[in-house]
Every structure is written in structure tokens, then in C-alpha cells.
Coordinates of C-alpha atoms in Angstrom, one line a residue:
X1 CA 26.9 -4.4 2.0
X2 CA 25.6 -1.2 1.1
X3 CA 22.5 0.5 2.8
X4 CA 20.4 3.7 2.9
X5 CA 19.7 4.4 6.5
X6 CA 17.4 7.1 7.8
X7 CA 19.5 8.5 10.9
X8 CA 16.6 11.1 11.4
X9 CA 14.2 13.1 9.8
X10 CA 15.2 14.7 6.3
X11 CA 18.5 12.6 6.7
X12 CA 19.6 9.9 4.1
X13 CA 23.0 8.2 4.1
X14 CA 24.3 5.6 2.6
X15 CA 26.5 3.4 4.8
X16 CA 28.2 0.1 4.8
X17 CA 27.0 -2.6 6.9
X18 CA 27.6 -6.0 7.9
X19 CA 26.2 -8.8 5.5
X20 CA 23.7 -10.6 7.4
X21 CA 24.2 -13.6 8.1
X22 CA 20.6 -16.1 7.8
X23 CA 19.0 -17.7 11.1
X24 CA 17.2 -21.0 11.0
X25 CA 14.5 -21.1 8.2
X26 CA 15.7 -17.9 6.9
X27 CA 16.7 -17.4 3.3
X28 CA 19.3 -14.6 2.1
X29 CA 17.9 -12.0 -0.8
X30 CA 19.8 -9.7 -3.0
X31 CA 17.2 -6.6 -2.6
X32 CA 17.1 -5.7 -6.6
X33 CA 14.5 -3.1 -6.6
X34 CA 12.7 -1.1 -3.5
X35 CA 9.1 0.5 -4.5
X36 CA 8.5 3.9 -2.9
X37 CA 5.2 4.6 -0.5
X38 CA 3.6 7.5 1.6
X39 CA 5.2 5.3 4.8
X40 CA 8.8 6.0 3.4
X41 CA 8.4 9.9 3.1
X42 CA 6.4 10.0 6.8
X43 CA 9.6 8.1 8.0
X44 CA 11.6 10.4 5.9
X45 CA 9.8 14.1 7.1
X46 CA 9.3 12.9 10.9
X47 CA 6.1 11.7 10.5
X48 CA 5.3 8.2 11.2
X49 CA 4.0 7.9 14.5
X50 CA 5.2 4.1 15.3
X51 CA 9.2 4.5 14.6
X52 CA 12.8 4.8 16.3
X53 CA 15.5 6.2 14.6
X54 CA 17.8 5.2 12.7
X55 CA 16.3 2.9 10.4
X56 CA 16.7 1.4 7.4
X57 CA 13.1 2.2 5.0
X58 CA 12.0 -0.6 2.4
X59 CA 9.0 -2.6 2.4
X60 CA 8.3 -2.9 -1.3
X61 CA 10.8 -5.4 -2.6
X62 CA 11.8 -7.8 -5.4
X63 CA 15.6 -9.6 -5.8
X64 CA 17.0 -12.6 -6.4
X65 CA 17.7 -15.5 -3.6
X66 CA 21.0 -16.0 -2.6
X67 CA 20.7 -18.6 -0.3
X68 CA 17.8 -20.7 1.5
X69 CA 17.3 -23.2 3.6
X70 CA 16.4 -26.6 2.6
X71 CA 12.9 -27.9 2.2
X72 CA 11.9 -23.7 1.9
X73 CA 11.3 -24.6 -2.0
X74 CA 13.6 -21.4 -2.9
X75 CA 16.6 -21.6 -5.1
X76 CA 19.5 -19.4 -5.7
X77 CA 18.8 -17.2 -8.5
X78 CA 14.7 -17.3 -8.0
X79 CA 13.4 -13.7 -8.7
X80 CA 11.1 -13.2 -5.9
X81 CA 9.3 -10.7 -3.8
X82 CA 9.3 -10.4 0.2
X83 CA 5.9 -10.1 2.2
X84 CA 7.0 -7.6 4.5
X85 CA 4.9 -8.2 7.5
X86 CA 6.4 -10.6 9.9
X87 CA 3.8 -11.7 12.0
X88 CA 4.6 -14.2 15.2
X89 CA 2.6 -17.2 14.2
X90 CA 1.2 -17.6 18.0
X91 CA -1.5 -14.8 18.9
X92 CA -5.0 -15.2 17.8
X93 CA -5.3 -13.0 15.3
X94 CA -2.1 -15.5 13.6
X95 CA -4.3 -18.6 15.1
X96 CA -7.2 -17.4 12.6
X97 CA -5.4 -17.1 9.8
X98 CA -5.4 -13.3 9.2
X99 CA -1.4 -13.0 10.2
X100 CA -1.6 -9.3 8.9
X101 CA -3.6 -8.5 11.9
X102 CA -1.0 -10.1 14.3
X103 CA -0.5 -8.4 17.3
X104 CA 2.8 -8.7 17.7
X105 CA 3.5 -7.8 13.7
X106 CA 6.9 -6.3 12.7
X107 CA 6.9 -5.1 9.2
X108 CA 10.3 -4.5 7.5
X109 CA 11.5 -0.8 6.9
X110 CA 8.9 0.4 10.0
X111 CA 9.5 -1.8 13.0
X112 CA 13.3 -3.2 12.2
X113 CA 15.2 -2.4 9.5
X114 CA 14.3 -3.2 6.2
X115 CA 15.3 -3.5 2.4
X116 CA 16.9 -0.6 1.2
X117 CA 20.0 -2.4 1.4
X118 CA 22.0 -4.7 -1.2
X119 CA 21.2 -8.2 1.3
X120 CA 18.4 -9.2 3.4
X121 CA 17.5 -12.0 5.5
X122 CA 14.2 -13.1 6.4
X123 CA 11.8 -16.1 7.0
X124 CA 11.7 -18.4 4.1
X125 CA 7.7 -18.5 4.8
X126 CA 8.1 -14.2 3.6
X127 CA 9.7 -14.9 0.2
X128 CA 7.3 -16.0 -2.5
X129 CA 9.1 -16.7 -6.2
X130 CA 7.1 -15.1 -9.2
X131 CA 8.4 -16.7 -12.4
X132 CA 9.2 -14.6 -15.3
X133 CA 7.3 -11.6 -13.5
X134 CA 10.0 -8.4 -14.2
X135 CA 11.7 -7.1 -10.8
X136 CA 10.3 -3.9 -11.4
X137 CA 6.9 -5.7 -11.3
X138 CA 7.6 -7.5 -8.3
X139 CA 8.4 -4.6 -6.3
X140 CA 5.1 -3.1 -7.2
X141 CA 2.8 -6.1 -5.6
X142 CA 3.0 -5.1 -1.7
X143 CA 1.0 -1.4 -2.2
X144 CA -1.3 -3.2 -4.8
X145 CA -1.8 -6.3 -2.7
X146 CA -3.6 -3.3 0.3
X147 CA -5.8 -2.1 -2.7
X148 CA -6.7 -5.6 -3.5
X149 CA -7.3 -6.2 0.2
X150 CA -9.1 -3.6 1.0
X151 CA -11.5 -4.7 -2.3
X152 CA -11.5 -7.9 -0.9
X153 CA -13.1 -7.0 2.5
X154 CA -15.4 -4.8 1.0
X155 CA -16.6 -8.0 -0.7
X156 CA -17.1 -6.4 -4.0
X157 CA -19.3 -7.6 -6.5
X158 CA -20.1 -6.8 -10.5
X159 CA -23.7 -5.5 -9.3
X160 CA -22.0 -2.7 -7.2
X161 CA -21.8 0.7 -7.4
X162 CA -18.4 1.4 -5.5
X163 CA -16.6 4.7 -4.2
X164 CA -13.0 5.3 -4.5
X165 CA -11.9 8.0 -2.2
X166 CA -8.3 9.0 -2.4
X167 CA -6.5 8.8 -5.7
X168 CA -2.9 7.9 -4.3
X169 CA -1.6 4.7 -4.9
X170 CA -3.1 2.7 -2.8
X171 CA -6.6 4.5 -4.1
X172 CA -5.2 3.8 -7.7
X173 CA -4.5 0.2 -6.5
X174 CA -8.7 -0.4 -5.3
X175 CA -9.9 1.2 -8.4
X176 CA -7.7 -1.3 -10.8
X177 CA -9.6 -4.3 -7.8
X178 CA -12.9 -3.2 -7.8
X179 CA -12.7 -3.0 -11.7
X180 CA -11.2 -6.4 -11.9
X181 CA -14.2 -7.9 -10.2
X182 CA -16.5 -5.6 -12.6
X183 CA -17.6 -2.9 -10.0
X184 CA -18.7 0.2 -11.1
X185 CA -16.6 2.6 -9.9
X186 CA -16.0 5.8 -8.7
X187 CA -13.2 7.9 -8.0
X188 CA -13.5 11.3 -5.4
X189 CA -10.0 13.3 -4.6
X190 CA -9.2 16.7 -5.0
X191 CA -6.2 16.2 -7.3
X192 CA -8.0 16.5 -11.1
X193 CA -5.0 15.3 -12.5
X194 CA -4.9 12.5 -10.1
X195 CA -8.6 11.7 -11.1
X196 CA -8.2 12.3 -14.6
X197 CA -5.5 9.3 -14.1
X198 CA -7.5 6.9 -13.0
X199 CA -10.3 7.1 -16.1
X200 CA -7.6 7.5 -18.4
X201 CA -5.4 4.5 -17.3
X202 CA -7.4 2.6 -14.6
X203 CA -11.1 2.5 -16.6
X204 CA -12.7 4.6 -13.9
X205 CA -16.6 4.6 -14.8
X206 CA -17.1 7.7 -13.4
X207 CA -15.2 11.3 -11.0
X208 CA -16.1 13.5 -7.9
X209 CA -14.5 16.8 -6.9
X210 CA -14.0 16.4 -2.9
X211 CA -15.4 19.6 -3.5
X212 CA -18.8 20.9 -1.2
X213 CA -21.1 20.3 -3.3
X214 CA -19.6 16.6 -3.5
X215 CA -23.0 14.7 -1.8
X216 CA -25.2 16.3 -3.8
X217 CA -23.6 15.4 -6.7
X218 CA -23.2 11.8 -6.1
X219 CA -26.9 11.8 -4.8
X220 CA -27.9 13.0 -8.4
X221 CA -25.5 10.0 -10.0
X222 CA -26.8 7.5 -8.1
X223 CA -30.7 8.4 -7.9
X224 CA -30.2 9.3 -4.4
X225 CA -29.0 5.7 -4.2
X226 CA -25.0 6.7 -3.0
X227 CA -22.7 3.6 -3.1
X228 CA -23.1 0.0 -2.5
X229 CA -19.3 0.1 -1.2
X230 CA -17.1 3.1 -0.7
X231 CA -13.5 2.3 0.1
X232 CA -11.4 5.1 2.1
X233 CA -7.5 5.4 0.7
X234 CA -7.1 9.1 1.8
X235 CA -5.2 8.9 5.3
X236 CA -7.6 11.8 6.2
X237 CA -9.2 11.9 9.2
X238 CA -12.0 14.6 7.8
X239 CA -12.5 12.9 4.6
X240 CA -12.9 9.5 6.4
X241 CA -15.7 10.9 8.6
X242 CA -17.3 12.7 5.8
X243 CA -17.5 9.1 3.8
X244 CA -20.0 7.6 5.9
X245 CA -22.5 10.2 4.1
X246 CA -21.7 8.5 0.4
X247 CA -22.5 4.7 1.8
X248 CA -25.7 3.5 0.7
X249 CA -28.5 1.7 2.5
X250 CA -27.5 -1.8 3.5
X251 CA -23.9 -0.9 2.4
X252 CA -20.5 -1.2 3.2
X253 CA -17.5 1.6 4.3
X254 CA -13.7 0.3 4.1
X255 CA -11.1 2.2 6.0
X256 CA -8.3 1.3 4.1
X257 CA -6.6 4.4 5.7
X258 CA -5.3 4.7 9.4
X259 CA -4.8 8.2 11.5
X260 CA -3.8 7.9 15.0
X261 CA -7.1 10.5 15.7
X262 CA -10.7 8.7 16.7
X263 CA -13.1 8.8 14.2
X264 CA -16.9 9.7 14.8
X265 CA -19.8 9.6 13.2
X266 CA -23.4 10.0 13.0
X267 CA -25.1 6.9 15.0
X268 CA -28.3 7.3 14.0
X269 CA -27.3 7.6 10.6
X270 CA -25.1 4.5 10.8
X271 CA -28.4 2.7 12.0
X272 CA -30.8 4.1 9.9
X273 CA -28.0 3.0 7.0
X274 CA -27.6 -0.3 8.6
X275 CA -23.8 0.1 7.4
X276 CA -21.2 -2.4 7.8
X277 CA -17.8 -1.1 8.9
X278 CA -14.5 -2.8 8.0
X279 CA -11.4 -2.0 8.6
X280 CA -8.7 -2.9 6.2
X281 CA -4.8 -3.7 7.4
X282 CA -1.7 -4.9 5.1
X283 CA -2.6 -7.8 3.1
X284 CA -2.9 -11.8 3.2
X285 CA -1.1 -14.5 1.2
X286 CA -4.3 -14.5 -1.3
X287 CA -4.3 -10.9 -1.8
X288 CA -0.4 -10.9 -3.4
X289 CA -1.2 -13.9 -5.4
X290 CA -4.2 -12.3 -6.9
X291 CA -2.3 -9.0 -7.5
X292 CA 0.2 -11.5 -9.6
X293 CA -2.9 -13.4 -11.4
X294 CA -4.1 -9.7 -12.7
X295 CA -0.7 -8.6 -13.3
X296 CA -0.2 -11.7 -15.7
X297 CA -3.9 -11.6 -16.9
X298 CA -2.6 -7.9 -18.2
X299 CA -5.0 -6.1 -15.8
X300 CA -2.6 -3.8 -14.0
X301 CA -0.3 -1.0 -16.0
X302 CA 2.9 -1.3 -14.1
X303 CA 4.5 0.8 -16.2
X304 CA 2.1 3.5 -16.4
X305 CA 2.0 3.8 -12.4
X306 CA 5.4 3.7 -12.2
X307 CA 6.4 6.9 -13.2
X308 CA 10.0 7.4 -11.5
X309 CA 12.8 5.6 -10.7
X310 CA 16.9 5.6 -9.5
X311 CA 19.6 4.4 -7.9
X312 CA 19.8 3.7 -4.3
X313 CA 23.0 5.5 -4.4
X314 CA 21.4 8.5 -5.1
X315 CA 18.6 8.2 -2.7
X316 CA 18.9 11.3 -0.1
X317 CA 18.9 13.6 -3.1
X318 CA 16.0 11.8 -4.5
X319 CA 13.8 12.1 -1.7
X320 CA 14.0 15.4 -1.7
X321 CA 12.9 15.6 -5.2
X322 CA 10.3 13.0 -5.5
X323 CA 8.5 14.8 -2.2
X324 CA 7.5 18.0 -3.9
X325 CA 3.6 17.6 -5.7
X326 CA 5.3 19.5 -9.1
X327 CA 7.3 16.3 -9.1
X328 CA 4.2 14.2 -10.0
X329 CA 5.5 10.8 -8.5
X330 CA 2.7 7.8 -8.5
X331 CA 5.1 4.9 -7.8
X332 CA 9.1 5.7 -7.5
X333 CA 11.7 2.3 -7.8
X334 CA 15.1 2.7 -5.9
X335 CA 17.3 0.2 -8.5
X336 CA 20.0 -1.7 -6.6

């Protein structure tokens, strides 16, 4: 089979590999389309801080099953997507149910190779069929399904007055979430275009400058209230401390982001606040099947976010492209 493989930083080649060959309880997938994310270009520029080289990227993926085991409930020819966290099913955080907190988790295209690659094998338990949904759909639910997460632990309400920091996709992803569940909402990034995106084509109610003068602006929109929830997507450690300032009384701050720095804070703010902190990881079975329910309830513009797309073929050259800002990439699809 074919497969792009990362032999080190800024290096893409596409090699042929062994087909795999399923273990028990694993089911074969022809990897149809790969979703691009800001973990890809970290591997690609050097950046991730939890990887060995080589490695094959891919977390973000739809196909069609070639083979699985019997009893799994898949079929040859299902279009499907793969939950790319494979958790061990033993420690506690598996025993409690939140698998995407496991402390022993591998996730595909970080920890061991994953789907940019014409086959993959993987638990049956990781492949979850989706109808008539379109590949190029399917591909799209993992980076939604952290938005919807990270919405989810927020626990979100219509009364709410929410905060979006961080206009990527993941950011894009909470806004469509917190809308969906008929939050007022937010959006603070630096990016104008970015921001101008998410009122245009996500509904956002209302948009913040990350500019100085950003608190006392969102003091004057909110009565001096600030935000029932604010929900960090910005993988900043500066902008994550500064968002403890926009949580309101009695309200709640979702680091949806992870740096390997500490973050600090104010104490006696954070008790005078009485604020909640959550921290938000991957995603749970509920979370992709609510990304699907909103996809087919019309909810989420696939096509709108998905603003590039090519071959894996032509991967290393694409990388290069789709990594400089002029290039304007939201969501990129490798097509196999």
C-alpha cells in the first residue's frame, strides 16, 4: 500500500508499505479521505512535543471497511469514520467511562502510525459507520467532535453568555456547539478575517479584537457581567492566562487548548470569582454522535469550513503550501 510518512521535520514521502494484516477484533479500512489539523503541521515543522520520527500523520479519517470481524456489526463497503484514540480499556480513567482521558492512550498519526495511508487496521470498537453521511463529511467529525466536547464540559446552556477565544478550527468547531445549544456567543482572536468567518458562516452573536483594550470592552458588552462560560481554543499559553479575566462570577473557563508550559493565575481572583476550571481532552463516543446529529440536522457547513483539498500523492508539496497564513486554509482533505 501506499503511505505518506513524516521521516523528520519538513520531510514528506510517499512510500510503499506492507498491507496490514488485522489482529483479533480488528477491522481493515480503506482510508478514503484524511482531514488536516494544527497537530499534523507541529509534526510536520518539529513541533509536537510527544513524537518519534518517522511517522505516519492522520487522525481525521473516513473510508470504507474492507474487512471485519464477526459480531463487530461492520460490513465491507460501510462508509465509516475511525475514533482515533485508542485507549486500554483497564486504567481508571477507562473504568469511568471517559476513555479519552486514558492514561495509557495512543492516538493514531501521534503515538503509532496513523491514516495517511491507502489501508488501516484497527479495533472494531474505533470504527463507527455513518450512513449516507459524504466521506468528505466524515473526515471532518474528529476536530468538530473536540469543539463539541469542550461545549459539552462547559455545560452550556441557552441562558449563557459564552466566550470563544481562538478562531481556528477547533474555535470555529465550539462556536457552531455553543450555538447549537442556543448560547450567546462570542468570538475573541486577533485574525479579523478569522472573526469575520465565524458571524458570517457560524452565527456568531457578537466579536473581540484580542487587542488591549479587549476587557474593557467586553466589560461594557456585558454590563460589567463578562461571560457565563469562556472556552479556550488558542494553544496560547498568554492568552489562556489572560482568559481567566473574561469569566464571570460563578462561571466557568474550558481549556480546550494544551501547552507543555504551567499556567497561573490570580488566586484571589479565582476565589473571589468562585470559577470552575475544566479541562477539555479529545472527545467521547457521545461527542462524535452529536457532531453527526447536527451535521444531518443541517447545523454544521462542511463545505464552507473545508476550504482546501488534494491528493495524498501530492502531500509533501502541499504542506508546504497549506502552512503559509496567505494560504487561508480552515480545514484541508488529503483525497485517497
Amino acid at each position: 500500500m501506499k503511505a505518506l510518512i513524516c521521516d523528520e521535520p519538513g520531510r514528506l514521502r510517499l512510500v510503499e508499505r506492507p498491507d496490514p494484516v488485522p489482529a483479533e477484533g480488528e477491522a481493515l479500512v480503506r482510508i478514503r479521505r484524511v482531514g488536516i489539523c494544527g497537530t499534523d503541521f507541529h509534526i510536520y515543522q518539529g513541533k509536537h512535543p510527544f513524537l518519534q520520527y518517522p511517522r505516519v500523520m492522520g487522525h481525521e479519517l473516513s473510508g470504507t471497511v474492507e474487512r471485519a470481524p464477526a459480531g463487530s456489526g461492520l460490513a465491507p463497503g460501510q462508509t465509516v469514520y475511525v475514533v482515533p484514540y485508542l485507549s486500554c480499556g483497564r486504567c481508571i480513567g477507562c473504568r469511568k467511562g471517559v476513555t479519552n482521558a486514558c492514561q495509557a492512550i495512543s492516538v493514531l498519526g501521534v503515538h503509532c502510525d496513523g491514516g495517511m495511508a491507502e489501508l488501516l487496521s484497527v479495533p472494531a470498537g474505533n470504527v463507527v459507520p455513518v450512513g449516507d453521511t459524504p466521506l468528505d463529511d466524515a473526515a471532518m467529525i474528529e476536530f468538530l467532535a473536540i469543539g463539541a466536547h469542550g461545549v459539552k464540559r462547559g455545560g452550556i446552556g441557552p441562558d449563557d453568555r459564552v466566550l470563544v477565544v481562538g478562531s481556528g478550527p477547533i474555535g470555529m468547531s465550539a462556536v457552531i456547539f455553543a450555538k447549537a445549544r442556543g448560547a450567546h456567543v462570542t468570538v475573541m482572536d486577533l485574525r479579523e478575517d478569522r472573526l469575520a468567518f465565524t458571524r458570517d458562516t457560524l452565527g456568531a452573536d457578537a466579536l473581540l479584537v484580542a487587542e488591549a483594550e479587549a476587557e474593557a470592552k467586553a466589560a461594557a458588552a456585558t454590563g460589567g457581567d463578562f461571560f457565563d462560560c469562556v472556552i479556550d481554543c488558542t494553544g496560547n499559553r498568554a492568552a489562556m492566562q489572560r482568559g481567566f479575566g473574561f469569566v464571570a462570577h460563578g462561571g466557568r473557563y474550558v481549556l480546550v487548548s494544551v501547552v507543555r508550559d504551567d499556567i497561573t493565575f490570580s488566586d484571589p481572583e479565582f476565589h473571589k470569582r468562585e470559577t470552575t476550571l475544566f479541562a477539555s481532552r479529545n472527545a467521547q463516543p457521545d461527542d462524535f454522535a452529536e457532531v453527526v446529529r447536527q451535521m444531518q440536522a443541517g447545523r454544521v457547513p462542511t463545505a464552507a469550513l473545508r476550504t482546501h483539498r488534494g491528493a495524498l500523492s501530492d502531500g509533501p508539496d502541499l504542506f508546504r503550501d497549506w502552512l503559509r497564513p496567505e494560504a487561508g486554509v480552515i480545514k484541508a482533505i488529503l483525497e485517497l
